Amino acid sequence: MDNNAMIAKVKEVVAAGSCCAELKAAGQEWLDAVGTPKQKEAAEKLVQELEEDVQSIDATMDFLKSQAAVDLLGAETVARMTEQGKKVKASGGKYCFCPACQGGVEILARKEELFS
């Protein structure tokens, strides 16, 4: 992934509706720091936040079984997401299928590129 592709991927994660505030902030900090002396420090923060936030499919499925998920997302959305999660897990998926987690997995797979 070249630098422009990494920038685009971080922008994609930051823009995802499923991206939490802390990850949005870390992603934006890295985007603002690209090409500056602060890039390495911002990259370290972004990697740490991604490692904390990217969820396994099992953690996602556990959350979808909770009342908190129903309260946050609504019963219909939880039912739809549960079905999608079952398909992801059955096909061997290891991570949450939301856009923020999927983008985060891609970034973490190439995290060394955040520093260059």
mmCIF file of C-alpha atoms in Angstrom:
data_model
loop_
_atom_site.group_PDB
_atom_site.id
_atom_site.type_symbol
_atom_site.label_atom_id
_atom_site.label_comp_id
_atom_site.label_asym_id
_atom_site.label_seq_id
_atom_site.Cartn_x
_atom_site.Cartn_y
_atom_site.Cartn_z
ATOM 1 C CA MET A 1 0.000 0.000 0.000
ATOM 2 C CA ASP A 2 1.580 3.302 -0.998
ATOM 3 C CA ASN A 3 1.311 6.453 1.107
ATOM 4 C CA ASN A 4 -1.709 7.768 -0.819
ATOM 5 C CA ALA A 5 -3.527 4.459 -0.375
ATOM 6 C CA MET A 6 -2.765 4.481 3.367
ATOM 7 C CA ILE A 7 -4.055 8.038 3.675
ATOM 8 C CA ALA A 8 -7.227 7.020 1.833
ATOM 9 C CA LYS A 9 -7.687 3.973 4.080
ATOM 10 C CA VAL A 10 -7.276 6.022 7.279
ATOM 11 C CA LYS A 11 -9.760 8.580 5.926
ATOM 12 C CA GLU A 12 -12.169 5.729 5.197
ATOM 13 C CA VAL A 13 -11.906 4.415 8.767
ATOM 14 C CA VAL A 14 -12.286 7.885 10.293
ATOM 15 C CA ALA A 15 -15.395 8.516 8.176
ATOM 16 C CA ALA A 16 -17.038 5.188 9.037
ATOM 17 C CA GLY A 17 -20.180 5.487 11.104
ATOM 18 C CA SER A 18 -18.922 2.623 13.248
ATOM 19 C CA CYS A 19 -15.683 4.433 14.158
ATOM 20 C CA CYS A 20 -15.506 5.490 17.815
ATOM 21 C CA ALA A 21 -14.507 9.006 18.837
ATOM 22 C CA GLU A 22 -11.072 7.971 20.086
ATOM 23 C CA LEU A 23 -10.189 6.233 16.833
ATOM 24 C CA LYS A 24 -11.517 9.183 14.818
ATOM 25 C CA ALA A 25 -9.241 11.497 16.811
ATOM 26 C CA ALA A 26 -6.185 9.257 16.452
ATOM 27 C CA GLY A 27 -6.799 8.820 12.739
ATOM 28 C CA GLN A 28 -7.237 12.528 12.168
ATOM 29 C CA GLU A 29 -4.120 13.276 14.205
ATOM 30 C CA TRP A 30 -2.128 10.924 11.968
ATOM 31 C CA LEU A 31 -3.617 12.448 8.813
ATOM 32 C CA ASP A 32 -2.662 15.918 10.047
ATOM 33 C CA ALA A 33 0.858 14.736 10.898
ATOM 34 C CA VAL A 34 1.704 12.983 7.611
ATOM 35 C CA GLY A 35 4.956 14.399 6.264
ATOM 36 C CA THR A 36 5.778 16.237 9.491
ATOM 37 C CA PRO A 37 8.124 15.417 12.385
ATOM 38 C CA LYS A 38 5.032 14.378 14.394
ATOM 39 C CA GLN A 39 4.097 11.519 12.051
ATOM 40 C CA LYS A 40 5.861 8.780 14.033
ATOM 41 C CA GLU A 41 4.236 9.795 17.316
ATOM 42 C CA ALA A 42 0.824 10.051 15.647
ATOM 43 C CA ALA A 43 1.344 6.658 13.989
ATOM 44 C CA GLU A 44 2.119 5.066 17.351
ATOM 45 C CA LYS A 45 -1.124 6.482 18.788
ATOM 46 C CA LEU A 46 -3.127 5.314 15.799
ATOM 47 C CA VAL A 47 -1.715 1.782 15.959
ATOM 48 C CA GLN A 48 -2.415 1.596 19.696
ATOM 49 C CA GLU A 49 -5.987 2.776 19.193
ATOM 50 C CA LEU A 50 -6.576 0.340 16.328
ATOM 51 C CA GLU A 51 -5.206 -2.548 18.401
ATOM 52 C CA GLU A 52 -7.638 -1.618 21.193
ATOM 53 C CA ASP A 53 -10.656 -1.024 18.960
ATOM 54 C CA VAL A 54 -10.603 -3.637 16.190
ATOM 55 C CA GLN A 55 -12.863 -6.382 17.494
ATOM 56 C CA SER A 56 -12.829 -10.090 16.842
ATOM 57 C CA ILE A 57 -15.914 -11.635 15.276
ATOM 58 C CA ASP A 58 -16.505 -13.454 18.574
ATOM 59 C CA ALA A 59 -16.482 -10.204 20.559
ATOM 60 C CA THR A 60 -18.819 -8.669 18.009
ATOM 61 C CA MET A 61 -21.221 -11.592 18.225
ATOM 62 C CA ASP A 62 -21.147 -11.427 22.032
ATOM 63 C CA PHE A 63 -21.994 -7.721 21.895
ATOM 64 C CA LEU A 64 -24.874 -8.372 19.502
ATOM 65 C CA LYS A 65 -26.390 -10.750 22.084
ATOM 66 C CA SER A 66 -26.506 -7.983 24.684
ATOM 67 C CA GLN A 67 -29.253 -5.606 25.690
ATOM 68 C CA ALA A 68 -26.776 -2.772 25.136
ATOM 69 C CA ALA A 69 -26.659 -3.678 21.435
ATOM 70 C CA VAL A 70 -30.456 -3.605 21.202
ATOM 71 C CA ASP A 71 -30.580 -0.292 23.064
ATOM 72 C CA LEU A 72 -27.910 1.235 20.829
ATOM 73 C CA LEU A 73 -28.833 -0.233 17.451
ATOM 74 C CA GLY A 74 -32.425 -1.419 17.698
ATOM 75 C CA ALA A 75 -33.728 -4.969 17.546
ATOM 76 C CA GLU A 76 -34.072 -5.105 13.755
ATOM 77 C CA THR A 77 -30.519 -3.911 13.162
ATOM 78 C CA VAL A 78 -29.180 -6.352 15.753
ATOM 79 C CA ALA A 79 -31.041 -9.222 14.081
ATOM 80 C CA ARG A 80 -29.678 -8.257 10.663
ATOM 81 C CA MET A 81 -26.151 -7.829 11.999
ATOM 82 C CA THR A 82 -26.325 -11.142 13.863
ATOM 83 C CA GLU A 83 -27.169 -12.935 10.616
ATOM 84 C CA GLN A 84 -24.326 -11.155 8.840
ATOM 85 C CA GLY A 85 -21.960 -12.025 11.692
ATOM 86 C CA LYS A 86 -22.918 -15.698 11.477
ATOM 87 C CA LYS A 87 -22.094 -15.681 7.770
ATOM 88 C CA VAL A 88 -18.768 -13.948 8.375
ATOM 89 C CA LYS A 89 -17.823 -16.431 11.081
ATOM 90 C CA ALA A 90 -18.944 -19.431 9.014
ATOM 91 C CA SER A 91 -16.775 -18.271 6.118
ATOM 92 C CA GLY A 92 -13.742 -18.063 8.402
ATOM 93 C CA GLY A 93 -13.824 -14.349 9.170
ATOM 94 C CA LYS A 94 -11.886 -13.438 12.287
ATOM 95 C CA TYR A 95 -12.794 -9.793 12.728
ATOM 96 C CA CYS A 96 -15.853 -7.608 13.074
ATOM 97 C CA PHE A 97 -17.447 -6.817 9.734
ATOM 98 C CA CYS A 98 -18.138 -3.117 10.363
ATOM 99 C CA PRO A 99 -16.330 -0.665 8.078
ATOM 100 C CA ALA A 100 -14.134 0.730 10.869
ATOM 101 C CA CYS A 101 -12.888 -2.697 11.954
ATOM 102 C CA GLN A 102 -12.419 -3.959 8.402
ATOM 103 C CA GLY A 103 -10.373 -0.887 7.490
ATOM 104 C CA GLY A 104 -8.527 -1.141 10.783
ATOM 105 C CA VAL A 105 -7.507 -4.730 10.028
ATOM 106 C CA GLU A 106 -6.086 -3.615 6.679
ATOM 107 C CA ILE A 107 -4.152 -0.775 8.306
ATOM 108 C CA LEU A 108 -2.771 -2.991 11.075
ATOM 109 C CA ALA A 109 -1.595 -5.522 8.484
ATOM 110 C CA ARG A 110 0.582 -2.746 7.043
ATOM 111 C CA LYS A 111 1.124 -0.652 10.142
ATOM 112 C CA GLU A 112 4.831 -0.097 9.432
ATOM 113 C CA GLU A 113 3.740 2.028 6.453
ATOM 114 C CA LEU A 114 2.115 4.532 8.815
ATOM 115 C CA PHE A 115 5.585 5.562 9.941
ATOM 116 C CA SER A 116 7.033 6.355 6.507
#
